[in-house]
Coordinates of C-alpha atoms and ligand atoms in Angstrom, one line a residue:
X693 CA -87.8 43.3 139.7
X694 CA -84.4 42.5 138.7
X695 CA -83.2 39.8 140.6
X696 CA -79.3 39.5 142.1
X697 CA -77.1 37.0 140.7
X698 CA -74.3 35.9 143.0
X699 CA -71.3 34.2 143.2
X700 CA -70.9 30.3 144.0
X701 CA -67.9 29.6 146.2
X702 CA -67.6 26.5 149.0
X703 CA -70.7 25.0 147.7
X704 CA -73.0 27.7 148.6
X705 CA -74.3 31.6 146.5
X706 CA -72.3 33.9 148.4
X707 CA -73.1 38.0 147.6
X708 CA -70.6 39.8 146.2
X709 CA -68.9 42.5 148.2
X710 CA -67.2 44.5 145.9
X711 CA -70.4 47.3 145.3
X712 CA -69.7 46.4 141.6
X713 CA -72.4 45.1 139.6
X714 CA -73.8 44.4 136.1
X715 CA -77.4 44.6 134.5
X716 CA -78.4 40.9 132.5
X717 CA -81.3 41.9 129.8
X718 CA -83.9 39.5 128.2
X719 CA -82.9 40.2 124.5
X720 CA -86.3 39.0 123.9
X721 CA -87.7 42.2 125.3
X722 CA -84.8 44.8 126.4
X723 CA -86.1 44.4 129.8
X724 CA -83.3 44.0 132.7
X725 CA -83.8 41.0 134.4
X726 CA -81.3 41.0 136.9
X727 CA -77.9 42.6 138.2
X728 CA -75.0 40.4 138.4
X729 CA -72.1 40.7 141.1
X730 CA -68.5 41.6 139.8
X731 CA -66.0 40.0 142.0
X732 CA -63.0 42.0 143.1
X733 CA -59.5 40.7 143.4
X734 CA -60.4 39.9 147.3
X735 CA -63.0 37.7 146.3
X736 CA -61.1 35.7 143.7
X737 CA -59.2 34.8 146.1
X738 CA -61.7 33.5 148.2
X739 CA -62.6 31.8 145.6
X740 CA -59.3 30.8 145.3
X741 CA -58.9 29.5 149.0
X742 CA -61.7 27.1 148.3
X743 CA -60.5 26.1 145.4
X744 CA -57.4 25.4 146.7
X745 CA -58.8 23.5 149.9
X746 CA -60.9 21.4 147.8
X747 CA -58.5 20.7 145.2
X748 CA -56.1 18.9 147.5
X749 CA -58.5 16.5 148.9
X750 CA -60.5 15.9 145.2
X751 CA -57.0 14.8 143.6
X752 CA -57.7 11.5 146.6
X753 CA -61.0 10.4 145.6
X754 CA -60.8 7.2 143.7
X755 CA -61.4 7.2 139.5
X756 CA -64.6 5.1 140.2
X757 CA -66.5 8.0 142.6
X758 CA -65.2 10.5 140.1
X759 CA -66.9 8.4 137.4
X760 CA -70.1 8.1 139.6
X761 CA -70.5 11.9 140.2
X762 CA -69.9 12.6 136.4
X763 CA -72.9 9.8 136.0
X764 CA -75.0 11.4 138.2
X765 CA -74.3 15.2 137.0
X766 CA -74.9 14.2 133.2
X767 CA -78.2 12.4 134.1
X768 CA -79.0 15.1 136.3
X769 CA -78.3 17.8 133.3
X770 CA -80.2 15.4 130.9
X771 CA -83.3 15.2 133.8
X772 CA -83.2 19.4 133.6
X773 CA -82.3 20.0 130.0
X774 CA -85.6 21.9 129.4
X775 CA -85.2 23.8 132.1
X776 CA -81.2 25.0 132.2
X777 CA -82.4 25.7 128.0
X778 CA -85.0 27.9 129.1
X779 CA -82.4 29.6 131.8
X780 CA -80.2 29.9 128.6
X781 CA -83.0 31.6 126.0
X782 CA -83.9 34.3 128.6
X783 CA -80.6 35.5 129.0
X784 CA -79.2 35.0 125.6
X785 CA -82.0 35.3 123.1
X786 CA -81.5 32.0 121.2
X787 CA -84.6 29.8 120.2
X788 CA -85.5 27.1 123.0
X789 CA -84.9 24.4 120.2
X790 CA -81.2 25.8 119.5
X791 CA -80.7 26.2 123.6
X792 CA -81.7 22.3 124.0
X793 CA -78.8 21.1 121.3
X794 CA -76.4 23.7 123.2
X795 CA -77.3 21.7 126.9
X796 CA -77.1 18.0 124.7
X797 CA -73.7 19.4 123.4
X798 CA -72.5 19.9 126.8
X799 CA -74.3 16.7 127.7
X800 CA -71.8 15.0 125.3
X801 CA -68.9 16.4 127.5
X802 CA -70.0 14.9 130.7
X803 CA -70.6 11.1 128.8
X804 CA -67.1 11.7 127.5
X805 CA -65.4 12.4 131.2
X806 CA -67.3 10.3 132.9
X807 CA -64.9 7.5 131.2
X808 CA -62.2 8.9 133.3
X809 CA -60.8 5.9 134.4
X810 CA -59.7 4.7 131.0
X811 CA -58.8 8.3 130.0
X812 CA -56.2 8.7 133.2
X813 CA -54.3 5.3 132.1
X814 CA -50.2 5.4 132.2
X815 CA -48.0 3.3 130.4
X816 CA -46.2 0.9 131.6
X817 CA -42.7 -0.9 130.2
X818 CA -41.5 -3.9 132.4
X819 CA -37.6 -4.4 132.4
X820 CA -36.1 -1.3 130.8
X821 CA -33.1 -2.6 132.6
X822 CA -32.3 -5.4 135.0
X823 CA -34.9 -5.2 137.6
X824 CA -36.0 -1.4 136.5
X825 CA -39.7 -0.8 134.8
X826 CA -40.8 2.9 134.1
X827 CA -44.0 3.9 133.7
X828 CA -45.7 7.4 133.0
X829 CA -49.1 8.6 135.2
X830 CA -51.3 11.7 134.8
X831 CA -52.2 14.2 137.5
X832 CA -53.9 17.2 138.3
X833 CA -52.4 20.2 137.8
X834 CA -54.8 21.8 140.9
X835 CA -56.7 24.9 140.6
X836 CA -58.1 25.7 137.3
X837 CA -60.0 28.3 136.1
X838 CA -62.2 28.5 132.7
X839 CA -63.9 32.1 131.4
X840 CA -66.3 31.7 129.1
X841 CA -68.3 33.9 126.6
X842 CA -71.7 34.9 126.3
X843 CA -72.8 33.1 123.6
X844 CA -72.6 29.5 124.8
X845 CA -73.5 29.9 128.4
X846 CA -73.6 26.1 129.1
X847 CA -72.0 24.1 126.5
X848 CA -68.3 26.2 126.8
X849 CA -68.0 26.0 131.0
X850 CA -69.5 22.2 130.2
X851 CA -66.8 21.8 127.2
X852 CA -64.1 22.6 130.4
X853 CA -65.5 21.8 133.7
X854 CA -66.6 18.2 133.0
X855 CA -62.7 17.1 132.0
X856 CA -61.3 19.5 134.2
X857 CA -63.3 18.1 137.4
X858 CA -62.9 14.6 136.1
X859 CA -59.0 14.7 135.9
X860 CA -58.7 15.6 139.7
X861 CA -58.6 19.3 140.0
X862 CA -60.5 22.1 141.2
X863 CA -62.6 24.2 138.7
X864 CA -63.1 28.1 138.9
X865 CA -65.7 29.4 136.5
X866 CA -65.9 33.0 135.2
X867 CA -68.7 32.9 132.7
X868 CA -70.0 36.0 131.0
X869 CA -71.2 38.7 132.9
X870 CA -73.9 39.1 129.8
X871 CA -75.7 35.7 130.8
X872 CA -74.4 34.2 134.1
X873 CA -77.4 32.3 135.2
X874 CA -76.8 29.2 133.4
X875 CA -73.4 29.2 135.2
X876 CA -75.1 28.6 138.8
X877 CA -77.4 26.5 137.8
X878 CA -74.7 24.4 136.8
X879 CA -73.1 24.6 140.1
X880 CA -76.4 23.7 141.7
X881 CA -76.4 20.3 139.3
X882 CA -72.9 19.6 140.2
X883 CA -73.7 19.8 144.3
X884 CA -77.2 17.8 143.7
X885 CA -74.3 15.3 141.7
X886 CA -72.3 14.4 145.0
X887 CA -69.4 16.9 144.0
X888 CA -67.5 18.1 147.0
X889 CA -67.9 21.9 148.1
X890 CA -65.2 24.3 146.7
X891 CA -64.6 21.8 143.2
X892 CA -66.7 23.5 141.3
X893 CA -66.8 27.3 141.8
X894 CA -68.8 30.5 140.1
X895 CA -66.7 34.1 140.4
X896 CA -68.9 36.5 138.4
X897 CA -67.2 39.6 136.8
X898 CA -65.5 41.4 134.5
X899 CA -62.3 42.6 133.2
X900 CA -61.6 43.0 137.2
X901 CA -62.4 39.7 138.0
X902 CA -60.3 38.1 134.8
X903 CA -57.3 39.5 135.4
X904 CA -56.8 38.8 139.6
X905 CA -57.6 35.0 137.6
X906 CA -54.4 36.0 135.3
X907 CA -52.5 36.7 137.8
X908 CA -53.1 34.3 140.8
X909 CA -50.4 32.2 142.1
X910 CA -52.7 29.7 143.4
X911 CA -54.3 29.1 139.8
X912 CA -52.4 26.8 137.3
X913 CA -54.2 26.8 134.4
X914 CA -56.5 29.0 132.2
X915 CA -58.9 27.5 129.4
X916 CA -60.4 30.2 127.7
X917 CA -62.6 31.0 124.7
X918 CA -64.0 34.5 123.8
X919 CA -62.6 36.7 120.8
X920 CA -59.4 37.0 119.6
X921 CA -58.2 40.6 121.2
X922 CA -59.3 39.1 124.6
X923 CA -58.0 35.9 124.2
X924 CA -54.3 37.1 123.2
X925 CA -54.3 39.0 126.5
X926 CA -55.0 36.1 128.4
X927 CA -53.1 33.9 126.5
X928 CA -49.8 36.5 126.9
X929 CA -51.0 37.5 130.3
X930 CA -51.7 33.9 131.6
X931 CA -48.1 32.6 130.6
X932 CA -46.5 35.4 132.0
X933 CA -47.4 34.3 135.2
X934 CA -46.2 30.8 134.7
X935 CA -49.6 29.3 133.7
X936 CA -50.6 26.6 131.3
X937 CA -53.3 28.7 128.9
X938 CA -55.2 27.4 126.0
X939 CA -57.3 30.8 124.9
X940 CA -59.6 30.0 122.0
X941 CA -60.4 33.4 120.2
X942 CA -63.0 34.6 117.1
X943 CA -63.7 33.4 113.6
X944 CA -65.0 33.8 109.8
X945 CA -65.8 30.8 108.5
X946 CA -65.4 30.1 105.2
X947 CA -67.8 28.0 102.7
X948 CA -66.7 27.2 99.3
X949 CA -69.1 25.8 97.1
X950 CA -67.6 24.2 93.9
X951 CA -69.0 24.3 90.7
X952 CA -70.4 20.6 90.6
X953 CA -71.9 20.9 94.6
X954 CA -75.9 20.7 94.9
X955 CA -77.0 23.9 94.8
X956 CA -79.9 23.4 97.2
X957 CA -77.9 21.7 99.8
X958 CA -75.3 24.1 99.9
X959 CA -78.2 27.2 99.9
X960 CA -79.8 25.2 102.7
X961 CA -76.5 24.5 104.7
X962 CA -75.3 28.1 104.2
X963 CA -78.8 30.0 105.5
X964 CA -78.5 27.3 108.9
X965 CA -74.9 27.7 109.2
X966 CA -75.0 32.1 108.8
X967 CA -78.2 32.9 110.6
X968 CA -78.5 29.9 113.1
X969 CA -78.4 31.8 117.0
X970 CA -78.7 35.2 114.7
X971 CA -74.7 34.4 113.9
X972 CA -73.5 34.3 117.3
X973 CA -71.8 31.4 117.0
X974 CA -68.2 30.6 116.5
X975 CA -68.1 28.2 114.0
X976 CA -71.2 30.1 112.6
X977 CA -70.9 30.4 107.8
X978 CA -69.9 33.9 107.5
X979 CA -68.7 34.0 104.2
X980 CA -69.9 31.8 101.1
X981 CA -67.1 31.3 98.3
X982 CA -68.3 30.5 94.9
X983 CA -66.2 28.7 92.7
X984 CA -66.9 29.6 89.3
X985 CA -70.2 29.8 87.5
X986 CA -72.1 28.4 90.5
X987 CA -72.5 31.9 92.1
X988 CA -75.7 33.5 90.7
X989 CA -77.3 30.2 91.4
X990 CA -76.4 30.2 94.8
X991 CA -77.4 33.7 95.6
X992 CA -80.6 33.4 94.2
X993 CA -81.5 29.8 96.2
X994 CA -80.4 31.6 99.4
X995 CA -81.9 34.7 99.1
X996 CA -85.3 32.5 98.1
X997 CA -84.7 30.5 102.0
X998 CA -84.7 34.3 103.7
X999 CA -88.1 35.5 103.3
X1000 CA -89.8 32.3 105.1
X1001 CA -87.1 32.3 108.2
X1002 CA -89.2 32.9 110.8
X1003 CA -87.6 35.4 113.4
X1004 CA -89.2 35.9 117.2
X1005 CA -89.0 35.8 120.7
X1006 CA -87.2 32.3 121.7
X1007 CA -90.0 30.9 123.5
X1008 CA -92.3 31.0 120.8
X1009 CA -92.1 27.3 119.4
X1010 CA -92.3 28.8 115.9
X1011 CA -89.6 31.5 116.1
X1012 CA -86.1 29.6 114.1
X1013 CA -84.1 32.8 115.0
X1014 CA -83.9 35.1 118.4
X1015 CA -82.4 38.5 119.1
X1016 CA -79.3 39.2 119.6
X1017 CA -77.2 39.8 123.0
X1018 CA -77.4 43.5 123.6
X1019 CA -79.0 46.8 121.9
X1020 CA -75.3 48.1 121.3
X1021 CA -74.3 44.7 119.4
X1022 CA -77.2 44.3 117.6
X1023 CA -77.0 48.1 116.8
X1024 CA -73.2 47.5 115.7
X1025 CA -74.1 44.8 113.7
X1026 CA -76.5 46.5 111.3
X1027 CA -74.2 49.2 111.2
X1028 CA -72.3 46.8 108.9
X1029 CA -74.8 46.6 106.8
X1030 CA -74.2 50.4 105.7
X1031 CA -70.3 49.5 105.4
X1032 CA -70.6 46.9 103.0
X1033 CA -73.0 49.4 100.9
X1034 CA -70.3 52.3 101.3
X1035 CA -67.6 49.2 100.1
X1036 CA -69.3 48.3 96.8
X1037 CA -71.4 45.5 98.1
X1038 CA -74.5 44.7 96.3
X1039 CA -77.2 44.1 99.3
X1040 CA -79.6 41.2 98.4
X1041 CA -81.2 41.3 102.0
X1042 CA -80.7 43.8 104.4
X1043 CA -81.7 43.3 108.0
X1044 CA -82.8 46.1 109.3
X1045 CA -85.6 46.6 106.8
X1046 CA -87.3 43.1 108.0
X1047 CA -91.0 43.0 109.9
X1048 CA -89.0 42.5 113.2
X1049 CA -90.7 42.4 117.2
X1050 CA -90.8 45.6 118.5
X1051 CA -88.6 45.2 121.7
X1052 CA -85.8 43.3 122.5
X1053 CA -82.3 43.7 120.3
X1054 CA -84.3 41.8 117.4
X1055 CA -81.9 42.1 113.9
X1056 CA -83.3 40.5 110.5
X1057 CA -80.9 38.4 108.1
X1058 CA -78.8 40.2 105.8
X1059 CA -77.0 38.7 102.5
X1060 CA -74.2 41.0 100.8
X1061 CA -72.9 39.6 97.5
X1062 CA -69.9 40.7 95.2
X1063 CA -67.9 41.4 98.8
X1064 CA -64.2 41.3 98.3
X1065 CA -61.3 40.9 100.7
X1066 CA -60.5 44.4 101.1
X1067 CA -64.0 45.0 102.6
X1068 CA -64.6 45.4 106.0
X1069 CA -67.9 43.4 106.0
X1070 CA -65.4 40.3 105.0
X1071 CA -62.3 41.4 107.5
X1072 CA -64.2 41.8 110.5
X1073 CA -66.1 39.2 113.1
X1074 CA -69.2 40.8 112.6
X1075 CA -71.0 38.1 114.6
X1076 CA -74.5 38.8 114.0
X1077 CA -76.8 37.7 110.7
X1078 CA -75.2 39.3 107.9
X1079 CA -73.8 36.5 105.6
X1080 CA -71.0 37.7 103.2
X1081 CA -70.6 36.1 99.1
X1082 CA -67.1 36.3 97.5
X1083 CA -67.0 35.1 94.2
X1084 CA -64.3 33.4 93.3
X1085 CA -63.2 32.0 89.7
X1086 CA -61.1 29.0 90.7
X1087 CA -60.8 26.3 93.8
X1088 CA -57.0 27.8 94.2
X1089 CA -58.3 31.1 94.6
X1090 CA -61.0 30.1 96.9
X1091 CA -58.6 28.1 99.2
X1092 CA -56.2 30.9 98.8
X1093 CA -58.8 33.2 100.7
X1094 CA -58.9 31.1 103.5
X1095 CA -55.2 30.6 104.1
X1096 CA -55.0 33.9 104.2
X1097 CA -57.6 35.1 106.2
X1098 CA -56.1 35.8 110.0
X1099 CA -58.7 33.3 111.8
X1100 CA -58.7 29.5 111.2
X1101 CA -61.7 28.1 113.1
X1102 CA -64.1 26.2 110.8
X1103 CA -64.6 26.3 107.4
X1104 CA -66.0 23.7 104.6
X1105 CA -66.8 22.5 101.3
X1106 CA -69.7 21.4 99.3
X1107 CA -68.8 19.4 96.3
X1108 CA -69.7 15.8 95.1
X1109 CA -66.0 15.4 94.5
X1110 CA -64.6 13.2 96.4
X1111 CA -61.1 14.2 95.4
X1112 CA -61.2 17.6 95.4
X1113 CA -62.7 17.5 99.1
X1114 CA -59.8 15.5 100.6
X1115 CA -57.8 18.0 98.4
X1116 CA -59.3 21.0 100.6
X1117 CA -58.6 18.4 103.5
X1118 CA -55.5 18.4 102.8
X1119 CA -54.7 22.3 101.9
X1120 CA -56.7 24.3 103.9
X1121 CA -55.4 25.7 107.5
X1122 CA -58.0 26.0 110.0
X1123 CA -58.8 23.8 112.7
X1124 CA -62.0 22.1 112.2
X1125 CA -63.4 21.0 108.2
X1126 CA -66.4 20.1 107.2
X1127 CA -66.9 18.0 103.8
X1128 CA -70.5 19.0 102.8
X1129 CA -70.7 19.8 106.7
X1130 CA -71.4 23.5 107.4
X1131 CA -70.8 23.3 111.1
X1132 CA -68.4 21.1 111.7
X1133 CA -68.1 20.9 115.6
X1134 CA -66.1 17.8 116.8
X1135 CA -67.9 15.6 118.7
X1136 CA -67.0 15.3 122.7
X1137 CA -64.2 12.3 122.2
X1138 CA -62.1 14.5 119.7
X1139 CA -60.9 17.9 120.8
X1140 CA -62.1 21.5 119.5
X1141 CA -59.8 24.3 118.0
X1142 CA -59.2 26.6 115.6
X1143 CA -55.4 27.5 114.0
X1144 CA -53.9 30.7 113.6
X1145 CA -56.0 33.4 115.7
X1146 CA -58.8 31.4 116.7
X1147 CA -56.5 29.5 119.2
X1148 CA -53.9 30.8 121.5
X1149 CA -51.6 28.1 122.5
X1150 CA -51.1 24.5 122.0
X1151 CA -53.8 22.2 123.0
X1152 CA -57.7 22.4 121.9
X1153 CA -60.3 22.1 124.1
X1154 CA -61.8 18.6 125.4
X1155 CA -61.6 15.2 124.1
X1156 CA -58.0 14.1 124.4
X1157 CA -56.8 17.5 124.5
X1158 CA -58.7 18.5 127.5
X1159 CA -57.5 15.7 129.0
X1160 CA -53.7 17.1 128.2
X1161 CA -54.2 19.9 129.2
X1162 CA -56.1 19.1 132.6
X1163 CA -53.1 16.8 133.7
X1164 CA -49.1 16.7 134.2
X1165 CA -47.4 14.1 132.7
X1166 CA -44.8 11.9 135.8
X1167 CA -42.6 9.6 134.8
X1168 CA -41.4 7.0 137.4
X1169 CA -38.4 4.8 137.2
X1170 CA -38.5 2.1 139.7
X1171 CA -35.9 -0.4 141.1
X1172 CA -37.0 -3.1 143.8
X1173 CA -33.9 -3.8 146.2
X1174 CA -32.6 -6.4 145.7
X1175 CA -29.1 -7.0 147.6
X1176 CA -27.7 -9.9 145.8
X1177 CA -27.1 -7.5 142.8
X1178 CA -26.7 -4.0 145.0
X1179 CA -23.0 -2.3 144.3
X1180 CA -21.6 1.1 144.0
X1181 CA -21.6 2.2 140.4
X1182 CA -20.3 6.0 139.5
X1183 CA -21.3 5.3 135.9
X1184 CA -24.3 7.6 134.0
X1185 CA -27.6 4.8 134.4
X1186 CA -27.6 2.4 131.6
X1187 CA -30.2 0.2 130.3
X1188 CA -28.5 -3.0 129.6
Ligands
NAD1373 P1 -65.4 38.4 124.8 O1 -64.0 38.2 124.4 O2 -65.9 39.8 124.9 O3 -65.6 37.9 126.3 C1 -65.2 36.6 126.7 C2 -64.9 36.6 128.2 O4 -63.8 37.4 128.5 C3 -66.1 37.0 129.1 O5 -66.1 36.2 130.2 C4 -65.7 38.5 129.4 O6 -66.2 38.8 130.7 C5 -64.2 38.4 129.4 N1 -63.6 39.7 128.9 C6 -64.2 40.6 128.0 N2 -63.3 41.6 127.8 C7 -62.3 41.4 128.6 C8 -61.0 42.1 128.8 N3 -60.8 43.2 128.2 N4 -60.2 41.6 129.7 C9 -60.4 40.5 130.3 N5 -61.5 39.7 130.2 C10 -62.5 40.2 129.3 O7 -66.3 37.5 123.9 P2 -67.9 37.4 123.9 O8 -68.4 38.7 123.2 O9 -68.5 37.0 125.2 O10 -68.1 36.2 122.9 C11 -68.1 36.3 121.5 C12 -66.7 36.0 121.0 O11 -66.3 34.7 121.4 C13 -66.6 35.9 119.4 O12 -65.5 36.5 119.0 C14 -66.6 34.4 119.1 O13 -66.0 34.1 117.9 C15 -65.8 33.9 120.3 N6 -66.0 32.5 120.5 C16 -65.1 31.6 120.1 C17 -65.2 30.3 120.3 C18 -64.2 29.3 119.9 O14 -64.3 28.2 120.2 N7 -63.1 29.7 119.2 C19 -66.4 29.8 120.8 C20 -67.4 30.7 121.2 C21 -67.2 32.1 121.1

């Protein structure tokens, strides 16, 4: 029986109210598991009101309790890592070995907040005139709300909450309505933490839900992260209504492999990087750029890798890959597979002909060679396994496709040269390199963001940037009295 999946508001699962509700599959099998509550506009703002309540009394509590309860949530998450990675594979599909580095991912985020007391520091500069210091301090900014996709069910709401919650305010969470479970048990680790009632709050939903979040007066910021079409309507929705918004969209990330790279390394990097989570990550390899005469080698040592990847249900302790999300994505994504055929593509894998489970949304890996620009296989976030090689004849050319390519998430480059990397350091536009690197996710002390559209907005998510964007910047000027020197003075203030 499919079980309900509720809301989290004032520290306890409250049902939602609206009559509108969503199915949540195993991918694993197709079955439904359960049928998740869509809040209406009247319930965000419940949610809202709690939010709000809570807020005002969490900006009081001193930086050390704040630092306890982060303490006591990360060792809490660390205690029940197993189990929130199990909560995570039968709702999204991916391999219990890939759902434990999403929860120590996450992990990461809480270490990282818990240090709020250092992160929260002003400055401070004695005597900027006689008897005047100024000094700047950080503060909440209140009630903030984060919504999340479906393929990082933990680690995204962790990559915002923990900062968020740690910098004084009030967090709302609408995670995705594909895989919402992980989102509650995360507010059930937060309340077990010591975390008053209404900080950390669950609305589940849809479109609905999102956009009574947009617009809400009593919400002051937006973190978001999801695909690019979505996140430019929150990004240009969110601001219209006067909020801060930081709305981190989709990707194709590129790999160039230069001439002089080892070709093993790269093959190796590129299979984990395409087909890791069955390509539903962000900062998953999408496309391989070969520079020069490296690219029959390169084909041929990936296509060797594909044949022993070892794709199942994401229990199994053997399986390396899972299914994907839902029949229609999975159905979407091999349709892709037909595109690049129709484009001129030479197929050296293809998917859909692998010795595949027989339920579930279960996809094999595909690898399309001789793809060019103009192809849709290469424009489009296909987000599943199908890896794309472009073959290009010089570094400028290579570097060239990823400048121009409208996403700027991750990318990197396998060489031995040392020059010619910090070259591509120094030329390429995306947000995140990796230097013989395929995945290069920043860890929890610096921030995470793509340029161009992969990020909406001006501050990336977490680290020092989370921290940013969590606060508002005061700046006090401050004058003791002191009547032997008191007079009237019409002049503009001057610091001598
Ligand atoms: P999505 O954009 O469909 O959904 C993200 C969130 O937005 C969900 O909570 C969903 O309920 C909500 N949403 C969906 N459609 C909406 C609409 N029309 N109006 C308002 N809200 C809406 O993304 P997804 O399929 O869940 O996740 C995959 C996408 O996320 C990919 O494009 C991937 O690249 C991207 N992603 C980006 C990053 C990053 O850091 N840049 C990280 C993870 C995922």
């Amino acid at each position: 029986m499919a079980s309900r999946i509720s809301h989290w508001i004032d520290g306890a699962a409250v049902a939602g109210t609206s009559g509108r509700a969503g199915p949540v599959f195993n991918p694993a099998t197709g079955v439904q598991t359960g049928e998740v509550d869509f809040a209406s506009a009247a319930e965000v703002d419940l949610a809202v009101a709690s939010a709000t309540a809570a807020a005002a009394q969490w900006r009081e509590s001193s930086l050390s309790r704040r630092a306890a309860i982060l303490f006591a949530f990360r060792e809490l998450l660390h205690e029940h890592a197993t189990e929130l990675a199990e909560v995570l594979t039968s709702e999204h599909g991916k391999v219990l070995s890939d759902a434990k580095g999403e929860v120590a991912r996450g992990l990461e985020n809480a270490e990282f907040a818990a240090g709020v007391p250092n992160l929260l520091k002003g400055s401070f500069s004695e005597q900027v005139s006689g008897g005047v210091d100024v000094y700047s301090i950080r503060q909440p900014v209140g009630v903030v709300a984060g919504i999340t996709p479906f393929n990082f069910p933990a680690m995204v709401p962790l990559w915002m909450c923990t900062t968020a919650i740690a910098c004084g305010n009030a967090f709302i969470l609408k995670p995705s309505e594909k895989d919402p479970s992980a989102a509650l048990f995360l507010a059930k680790l937060w309340q077990e933490a010591g975390l008053p009632d209404g900080v950390f709050t669950v609305v589940n939903g849809d479109r609905e839900a999102v956009d009574a979040i947009l617009a809400h007066p009593g919400i002051a910021a937006v973190s978001f992260v999801g695909s690019t079409p979505v996140a430019r309507h929150i990004y240009e929705t969110g601001t219209r209504h006067g909020k801060r918004v930081q709305a981190l969209g989709g990707a194709k990330n590129h790999m160039i492999v230069l001439p002089d790279a080892d070709v093993e390394m790269a093959a190796d990097a590129a299979v984990s990087a395409a087909y890791g989570s069955a390509g539903e990550r962000c900062m998953a390899i999408s496309v391989v750029v070969t520079v020069g005469d490296v690219g029959d080698a390169v084909v041929d040592a990936i296509a060797a890798r594909l044949p022993k990847l070892r794709i199942g249900v994401g229990t199994d302790p053997d399986a390396e890959m899972g299914p994907l999300i839902t029949r229609e994505h999975r159905d979407t994504v091999a349709s892709y597979v037909d595109a690049g055929i129709s484009e001129g593509a030479t197929v050296v894998a293809d998917g859909r002909k692998a010795d595949l489970p027989e339920d579930g949304f279960f996809l094999g890996v595909s690898l399309l060679d001789h793809v060019t620009p103009q192809m849709s296989v290469y424009t489009d976030e296909i987000f599943g396994p199908v890896l794309c090689v472009v073959r290009a004849q010089t570094y400028a050319e290579a570097v060239e496709l990823v400048n121009h390519n409208e996403y700027g998430n991750g990318t990197a480059i396998f060489t031995r040269d040392g020059g010619a990397a910090r070259q591509f350091e120094f030329d390429v536009q995306a947000g995140m390199v990796g230097i013989n690197v395929p995945i290069p996710v920043p860890v929890a002390y610096y921030s995470f963001g793509g340029w161009k559209a992969s990020l909406f907005g001006d501050t990336h998510m977490y680290g020092p940037d989370g921290v940013h964007f969590y606060t508002r910047t005061k700046v006090v000027t401050s004058r003791w009295p002191d009547p032997a020197t008191s007079t009237v003075d019409l002049g503009f203030p001057q610091t001598r």
